[in-house]
Coordinates of C-alpha atoms in Angstrom, one line a residue:
X289 CA -11.1 45.6 -271.0
X290 CA -9.4 47.3 -268.0
X291 CA -5.8 48.4 -267.9
X292 CA -4.3 49.6 -264.7
X293 CA -0.8 51.1 -264.4
X294 CA 1.3 51.1 -261.3
X295 CA 3.9 49.0 -259.4
X296 CA 2.9 45.4 -259.8
X297 CA 3.8 42.5 -257.6
X298 CA 2.7 38.9 -257.6
X299 CA 4.1 35.4 -257.1
X300 CA 4.6 32.3 -259.2
X301 CA 5.8 30.1 -256.3
X302 CA 6.8 30.2 -252.7
X303 CA 9.7 32.6 -252.1
X304 CA 10.9 30.3 -249.3
X305 CA 11.6 27.7 -252.0
X306 CA 12.1 29.8 -255.1
X307 CA 13.7 32.9 -253.7
X308 CA 13.6 36.0 -255.9
X309 CA 12.6 33.8 -258.9
X310 CA 9.3 33.3 -257.2
X311 CA 8.4 37.0 -257.6
X312 CA 7.2 38.9 -260.6
X313 CA 7.8 42.6 -259.9
X314 CA 7.4 45.5 -262.3
X315 CA 8.3 48.9 -260.8
X316 CA 6.3 50.5 -263.7
X317 CA 3.9 47.8 -264.7
X318 CA 0.6 47.3 -266.5
X319 CA -2.2 44.9 -265.5
X320 CA -4.7 44.1 -268.3
X321 CA -8.0 42.5 -267.5
X322 CA -10.5 41.3 -270.1
X323 CA -14.0 40.1 -269.3
X324 CA -13.0 39.8 -265.7
X325 CA -9.9 37.7 -266.2
X326 CA -6.2 38.6 -266.2
X327 CA -4.9 38.9 -269.8
X328 CA -1.4 40.1 -269.1
X329 CA 0.8 41.6 -266.4
X330 CA 4.2 43.0 -267.2
X331 CA 6.3 46.1 -268.0
X332 CA 4.2 49.1 -268.8
X333 CA 6.3 50.2 -271.8
X334 CA 5.9 46.9 -273.5
X335 CA 2.2 46.4 -272.8
X336 CA 1.0 49.9 -273.5
X337 CA 2.1 49.5 -277.1
X338 CA -0.3 46.6 -277.5
X339 CA -3.3 48.5 -276.4
X340 CA -5.8 50.1 -278.8
X341 CA -5.2 53.8 -279.3
X342 CA -8.4 54.7 -277.5
X343 CA -7.9 52.4 -274.6
X344 CA -8.4 53.9 -271.2
X345 CA -5.5 53.3 -268.7
X346 CA -6.2 53.8 -265.0
X347 CA -3.0 55.5 -263.7
X348 CA -2.0 54.2 -260.2
X349 CA 1.7 55.1 -260.4
X350 CA 3.1 55.6 -256.9
X351 CA 0.9 52.8 -255.6
X352 CA 1.4 49.0 -255.4
X353 CA -0.9 46.6 -257.1
X354 CA -1.1 43.0 -255.7
X355 CA -3.6 40.2 -256.0
X356 CA -6.7 40.3 -253.8
X357 CA -6.0 39.0 -250.3
X358 CA -7.3 35.5 -249.4
X359 CA -8.5 34.9 -245.9
X360 CA -8.6 31.2 -245.2
X361 CA -10.5 31.3 -241.9
X362 CA -13.0 33.9 -240.6
X363 CA -16.4 33.9 -238.8
X364 CA -18.8 36.4 -240.3
X365 CA -21.3 35.8 -237.4
X366 CA -18.7 37.0 -234.9
X367 CA -18.2 40.4 -236.5
X368 CA -20.1 42.0 -233.5
X369 CA -17.9 40.4 -230.8
X370 CA -14.5 41.4 -232.1
X371 CA -12.5 43.0 -229.3
X372 CA -14.5 41.2 -226.5
X373 CA -12.1 40.7 -223.6
X374 CA -11.4 37.9 -221.3
X375 CA -10.9 34.1 -221.3
X376 CA -9.3 31.5 -223.4
X377 CA -11.0 29.5 -226.1
X378 CA -13.6 27.4 -224.3
X379 CA -14.6 30.2 -222.0
X380 CA -14.7 32.7 -224.9
X381 CA -17.1 30.4 -226.8
X382 CA -19.4 30.2 -223.8
X383 CA -19.3 33.9 -222.9
X384 CA -19.5 35.5 -226.3
X385 CA -19.8 33.1 -229.3
X386 CA -22.9 31.2 -228.4
X387 CA -25.0 34.2 -227.4
X388 CA -24.2 36.2 -230.5
X389 CA -24.8 33.4 -232.9
X390 CA -28.3 32.8 -231.5
X391 CA -29.5 36.0 -233.3
X392 CA -28.7 34.5 -236.7
X393 CA -31.9 32.6 -236.7
X394 CA -33.4 35.9 -237.8
X395 CA -32.9 36.3 -241.6
X396 CA -33.0 40.1 -241.3
X397 CA -30.3 40.2 -238.7
X398 CA -28.2 37.7 -240.7
X399 CA -28.6 39.8 -243.9
X400 CA -27.6 43.0 -242.1
X401 CA -24.4 41.5 -240.7
X402 CA -23.5 39.8 -244.0
X403 CA -23.7 43.1 -245.9
X404 CA -21.4 44.8 -243.4
X405 CA -19.1 41.8 -243.3
X406 CA -18.6 41.6 -247.1
X407 CA -18.1 45.4 -247.3
X408 CA -15.5 45.2 -244.5
X409 CA -13.6 42.4 -246.3
X410 CA -13.4 44.5 -249.5
X411 CA -12.4 47.6 -247.5
X412 CA -9.5 45.7 -246.2
X413 CA -8.5 44.3 -249.6
X414 CA -9.8 40.8 -249.1
X415 CA -11.6 39.4 -252.2
X416 CA -11.8 35.7 -251.3
X417 CA -12.4 34.0 -248.0
X418 CA -13.3 30.8 -246.3
X419 CA -16.1 31.8 -243.9
X420 CA -17.9 30.2 -240.9
X421 CA -21.6 31.3 -240.6
X422 CA -23.8 29.6 -237.9
X423 CA -26.0 26.6 -237.6
X424 CA -28.9 28.5 -239.2
X425 CA -29.7 28.2 -242.9
X426 CA -30.5 31.9 -242.9
X427 CA -26.9 32.7 -242.1
X428 CA -25.7 30.8 -245.1
X429 CA -28.2 32.3 -247.4
X430 CA -27.5 35.8 -246.2
X431 CA -23.7 35.4 -246.6
X432 CA -23.9 33.9 -250.1
X433 CA -26.5 36.4 -251.3
X434 CA -24.3 39.3 -250.2
X435 CA -21.2 37.8 -251.7
X436 CA -22.9 36.9 -255.0
X437 CA -24.0 40.6 -255.5
X438 CA -20.4 41.6 -255.0
X439 CA -19.0 38.8 -257.2
X440 CA -16.7 37.7 -254.4
X441 CA -15.2 34.2 -254.2
X442 CA -16.5 32.9 -250.9
X443 CA -16.3 29.4 -249.4
X444 CA -18.8 28.7 -246.7
X445 CA -21.4 26.2 -245.3
X446 CA -23.8 25.7 -242.5
X447 CA -22.1 25.0 -239.2
X448 CA -22.9 21.5 -237.8
X449 CA -23.3 21.0 -234.0
X450 CA -25.4 18.4 -232.2
X451 CA -23.8 18.3 -228.7
X452 CA -21.8 20.4 -226.2
X453 CA -23.5 23.6 -227.1
X454 CA -26.6 25.5 -226.0
X455 CA -30.0 24.0 -227.0
X456 CA -30.7 27.0 -229.1
X457 CA -27.7 26.1 -231.4
X458 CA -28.1 22.3 -231.2
X459 CA -29.8 20.3 -233.9
X460 CA -30.2 16.6 -234.9
X461 CA -27.3 15.2 -236.9
X462 CA -29.8 14.0 -239.5
X463 CA -31.3 17.5 -239.7
X464 CA -27.9 19.0 -240.3
X465 CA -27.1 16.5 -243.0
X466 CA -30.4 17.2 -244.9
X467 CA -30.0 20.9 -244.6
X468 CA -26.4 20.8 -245.8
X469 CA -27.4 18.8 -248.8
X470 CA -30.1 21.3 -249.7
X471 CA -27.7 24.2 -249.3
X472 CA -25.0 22.5 -251.4
X473 CA -27.6 22.1 -254.2
X474 CA -28.6 25.7 -253.9
X475 CA -25.3 27.5 -253.7
X476 CA -22.2 25.4 -254.7
X477 CA -20.8 26.6 -257.9
X478 CA -23.2 29.5 -258.2
X479 CA -21.3 32.5 -259.4
X480 CA -17.9 32.3 -257.6
X481 CA -19.4 30.6 -254.5
X482 CA -18.2 27.3 -253.1
X483 CA -19.7 25.2 -250.4
X484 CA -17.8 23.9 -247.3
X485 CA -19.1 21.1 -245.0
X486 CA -18.5 22.7 -241.7
X487 CA -18.4 20.7 -238.5
X488 CA -17.5 23.4 -235.9
X489 CA -15.0 21.1 -234.2
X490 CA -15.0 17.6 -233.0
X491 CA -16.2 18.4 -229.5
X492 CA -19.5 19.8 -230.7
X493 CA -20.4 16.9 -233.0
X494 CA -21.3 13.4 -232.0
X495 CA -19.6 10.5 -233.8
X496 CA -22.7 10.1 -235.9
X497 CA -22.6 13.7 -237.0
X498 CA -18.9 13.4 -237.8
X499 CA -19.7 10.4 -240.0
X500 CA -22.4 12.3 -241.8
X501 CA -20.1 15.2 -242.3
X502 CA -17.5 12.9 -243.9
X503 CA -20.2 11.4 -246.0
X504 CA -21.3 14.9 -247.3
X505 CA -17.6 15.6 -248.1
X506 CA -17.4 12.4 -250.1
X507 CA -20.8 12.6 -251.8
X508 CA -20.2 16.0 -253.4
X509 CA -17.0 16.2 -255.4
X510 CA -15.6 19.7 -255.4
X511 CA -17.0 20.8 -252.0
X512 CA -14.8 21.8 -249.1
X513 CA -14.6 20.8 -245.5
X514 CA -13.6 23.3 -242.9
X515 CA -13.1 23.0 -239.1
X516 CA -10.9 23.8 -236.1
X517 CA -8.0 21.7 -235.0
X518 CA -5.6 21.7 -232.0
X519 CA -6.0 25.4 -231.2
X520 CA -5.8 25.3 -227.4
X521 CA -4.4 22.8 -224.9
X522 CA -7.6 22.5 -222.9
X523 CA -9.5 21.9 -226.1
X524 CA -7.0 19.1 -227.1
X525 CA -7.4 17.4 -223.7
X526 CA -11.2 17.6 -224.0
X527 CA -11.1 15.9 -227.5
X528 CA -9.0 13.1 -226.0
X529 CA -11.7 12.5 -223.4
X530 CA -14.5 12.5 -226.0
X531 CA -12.6 10.3 -228.5
X532 CA -10.3 8.1 -226.4
X533 CA -9.9 5.6 -229.2
X534 CA -8.3 8.2 -231.5
X535 CA -4.5 8.5 -231.6
X536 CA -4.7 12.3 -231.8
X537 CA -7.1 15.2 -232.4
X538 CA -6.3 15.0 -236.1
X539 CA -7.0 11.3 -236.1
X540 CA -10.6 12.0 -235.1
X541 CA -11.2 13.8 -238.4
X542 CA -9.4 11.2 -240.4
X543 CA -11.5 8.4 -238.9
X544 CA -14.6 10.1 -240.2
X545 CA -13.3 10.7 -243.7
X546 CA -12.7 14.4 -243.3
X547 CA -9.1 14.7 -244.5
X548 CA -8.2 15.3 -248.1
X549 CA -7.7 18.0 -250.7
X550 CA -10.0 21.0 -250.0
X551 CA -10.2 20.2 -246.3
X552 CA -8.9 23.3 -244.3
X553 CA -8.2 23.2 -240.6
X554 CA -7.7 26.4 -238.6
X555 CA -5.0 26.9 -236.0
X556 CA -3.1 23.5 -235.8
X557 CA -0.9 24.9 -233.0
X558 CA -0.7 21.7 -230.9
X559 CA 0.1 19.0 -233.6
X560 CA 2.9 16.5 -233.5
X561 CA 5.1 15.4 -236.4
X562 CA 2.9 12.4 -237.2
X563 CA -0.1 14.7 -237.5
X564 CA 1.7 17.1 -239.8
X565 CA 2.9 14.2 -242.0
X566 CA -0.6 12.8 -242.2
X567 CA -2.1 16.2 -243.2
X568 CA 0.5 16.6 -245.9
X569 CA 0.0 13.1 -247.3
X570 CA -3.8 13.6 -247.5
X571 CA -3.6 17.1 -249.0
X572 CA -5.3 18.8 -246.1
X573 CA -4.3 22.5 -245.4
X574 CA -3.7 24.7 -242.4
X575 CA -5.0 28.2 -241.8
X576 CA -2.5 30.1 -239.6
X577 CA -4.5 32.5 -237.4
X578 CA -1.9 34.6 -235.5
X579 CA -4.1 37.4 -234.1
X580 CA -6.6 35.0 -232.5
X581 CA -3.9 32.7 -231.2
X582 CA -2.3 35.6 -229.4
X583 CA -5.6 37.1 -228.3
X584 CA -6.9 33.9 -226.7
X585 CA -3.5 32.8 -225.5
X586 CA -3.7 29.6 -227.5
X587 CA 0.0 29.2 -228.4
X588 CA 2.5 29.8 -231.2
X589 CA 2.1 28.3 -234.6
X590 CA 5.2 26.4 -235.9
X591 CA 5.5 27.4 -239.6
X592 CA 9.0 25.8 -239.9
X593 CA 7.6 22.3 -239.0
X594 CA 4.7 22.8 -241.3
X595 CA 7.1 23.7 -244.1
X596 CA 9.3 20.7 -243.3
X597 CA 6.3 18.4 -243.6
X598 CA 5.3 19.9 -247.0
X599 CA 2.0 21.3 -245.7
X600 CA -0.2 23.8 -247.5
X601 CA -0.6 26.9 -245.3
X602 CA -2.7 30.0 -245.7
X603 CA -3.4 33.0 -243.4
X604 CA -6.7 33.5 -241.5
X605 CA -7.8 36.6 -239.6
X606 CA -10.2 34.4 -237.5
X607 CA -12.5 37.4 -236.7
X608 CA -14.0 37.6 -234.0
X609 CA -11.3 36.1 -231.7
X610 CA -9.0 37.5 -234.4
X611 CA -8.6 41.2 -233.8
X612 CA -8.6 42.7 -237.3
X613 CA -10.1 42.2 -240.8
X614 CA -6.8 43.6 -242.1
X615 CA -4.6 41.1 -243.8
X616 CA -1.7 43.6 -243.5
X617 CA -2.1 43.7 -239.7
X618 CA -2.5 39.9 -239.6
X619 CA 0.8 39.5 -241.5
X620 CA 2.5 41.8 -239.0
X621 CA 1.2 39.6 -236.1
X622 CA 2.3 36.5 -237.9
X623 CA 5.8 37.9 -238.0
X624 CA 5.8 38.5 -234.3
X625 CA 4.4 35.0 -233.5
X626 CA 7.2 33.4 -235.5
X627 CA 9.8 35.7 -233.9
X628 CA 8.6 34.3 -230.5
X629 CA 9.0 30.8 -231.9
X630 CA 12.6 31.4 -233.0
X631 CA 11.6 31.7 -236.7
X632 CA 11.6 34.4 -239.3
X633 CA 8.9 35.4 -241.8
X634 CA 10.3 37.4 -244.8
X635 CA 8.0 40.1 -246.2
X636 CA 8.0 38.4 -249.5
X637 CA 6.9 35.1 -247.9
X638 CA 4.2 37.0 -245.9
X639 CA 2.6 38.5 -249.0
X640 CA 2.8 35.1 -250.8
X641 CA 0.9 33.5 -247.9
X642 CA -1.8 36.2 -248.2
X643 CA -2.2 35.7 -251.9
X644 CA -0.9 32.7 -253.9
X645 CA -0.2 30.6 -250.7
X646 CA -3.8 31.0 -249.6
X647 CA -5.0 30.1 -253.1
X648 CA -2.9 26.9 -253.0
X649 CA -4.2 25.9 -249.6
X650 CA -7.7 26.2 -251.1
X651 CA -6.7 24.4 -254.4
X652 CA -7.7 27.6 -256.3
X653 CA -4.4 28.8 -257.5
X654 CA -5.5 28.3 -261.1
X655 CA -8.2 30.9 -260.4
X656 CA -7.1 33.4 -257.7
X657 CA -3.9 34.5 -255.9
X658 CA -1.8 35.7 -258.8
X659 CA -1.8 37.6 -262.1
X660 CA -1.2 34.6 -264.2
X661 CA -3.1 34.8 -267.5
X662 CA -6.7 33.4 -267.0
X663 CA -6.8 34.1 -263.3
X664 CA -9.8 36.1 -262.0
X665 CA -9.1 39.8 -262.0
X666 CA -9.1 40.5 -258.3
X667 CA -6.5 42.9 -257.0
X668 CA -5.7 45.5 -254.4
X669 CA -4.2 48.9 -254.8
X670 CA -2.0 49.7 -251.8
X671 CA -0.9 53.2 -250.9
X672 CA 2.5 53.4 -249.2
X673 CA 1.8 57.0 -248.2
X674 CA -1.6 56.3 -246.6
X675 CA -0.6 57.7 -243.2
X676 CA 2.1 60.3 -242.3
X677 CA 4.2 57.6 -240.5
X678 CA 3.8 55.1 -243.3
X679 CA 4.7 57.7 -245.9
X680 CA 7.8 58.9 -244.0
X681 CA 9.0 55.3 -243.4
X682 CA 8.3 54.2 -246.9
X683 CA 10.2 57.1 -248.4
X684 CA 13.3 55.9 -246.6
X685 CA 13.1 52.4 -248.0
X686 CA 15.7 51.3 -250.5
X687 CA 14.5 47.8 -251.5
X688 CA 11.2 46.1 -252.3
X689 CA 11.6 43.8 -249.3
X690 CA 11.9 46.7 -247.0
X691 CA 8.8 48.4 -248.5
X692 CA 6.7 45.3 -248.1
X693 CA 7.9 44.8 -244.5
X694 CA 6.9 48.4 -243.7
X695 CA 3.5 47.9 -245.3
X696 CA 2.8 44.8 -243.2
X697 CA 4.1 46.3 -240.0
X698 CA 2.6 49.8 -240.2
X699 CA -0.2 49.3 -242.7
X700 CA -3.9 48.5 -242.1
X701 CA -7.2 49.2 -243.8
X702 CA -6.0 52.8 -244.4
X703 CA -3.3 51.5 -246.8
X704 CA -5.9 49.9 -249.0
X705 CA -6.7 52.6 -251.6
X706 CA -8.9 50.4 -253.8
X707 CA -10.2 46.8 -254.1
X708 CA -11.1 45.4 -257.5
X709 CA -13.2 42.3 -258.1
X710 CA -13.2 40.6 -261.5
X711 CA -11.6 43.6 -263.1
X712 CA -14.1 46.1 -261.7
X713 CA -13.8 48.5 -258.8
X714 CA -15.5 47.1 -255.7
X715 CA -14.3 49.6 -253.1
X716 CA -12.5 52.9 -253.2
X717 CA -11.2 54.8 -250.2
X718 CA -13.1 58.1 -250.0

């Protein structure tokens, strides 16, 4: 058993719908984890009385305890090209992405990057993530092996590409299908790992590969499908040239059986109302990636229209076009994107999207994203005095909402004091 005392915050529903009733906030709270799962979370005075007399209580008063952050879209193979300047999406792929991904054919290189990547997620408070590796089996094995040792919940799968990419990343569609099946059998459901069929995007897969990707998704109940959708205007125009028979970019994925529960599409900036309605009807989800959309000049995501359509939405850092592993920094940029779009993101809604909202978009809200009894005991201890400016500004706050807003605007990896996975410390700030 583990018991941790501090200010506790989590969500039971979307604050945009449920208001303050969606929050569970205990200024002096206790989180009890047994055998890696949440047993109870509530007022410290009431729960301390239930503990055995010799129980050890970890005292984190003065700090805020929230569920582990959930990153719904990130590229582990692009760790080493974060902060690479110049170009929009298609040029950026040619200049940076293809060359760096070539190196992941080497298992030793893949393992080195995977170890750093998983540690960096934990250092930033991220305990669950949907991750793109490369076309190489070695990249998938390395990522899953690193995550398994850390007991993290990771969703990933071999990238599928059989056209419009360099020869050194291109494979036959049949080869990609066979390799994916073997990797699903090896990794899906092992520990906390889940497999995702991963066509990079419709431009880099032939119709035959797209059919086989949809077949994999249908053949293996419980697996995920992840891809990119409508990120950039030039990309959207290119897809129209490649698939002139499709009504829209989204329609390409639907024609090949790739929409449904547990399908997650990053970006979704340039969708129309028909696309949003279709995504909502099929249960597909969006990963809102504000830092990469700004960095590559792709456009401004419309959260209000996604909400109106009833879509599931999570937050993605999208490293390496995304500019930070920090979910706090990413939430700050999400606020700015929506400001530019004439919309507002409350701090409560922001933290919901980074936790329970992300879990709902991945259909994992019965396991992660909150402190409901039975959920996996992943949590982050946030320090509102991590930097002099953060400490000064936090001390002047008079409401929970204001303190959350300050954390997401001024906080970064330095505000993460500890990250716990399955009720055990996984990272602590020195």
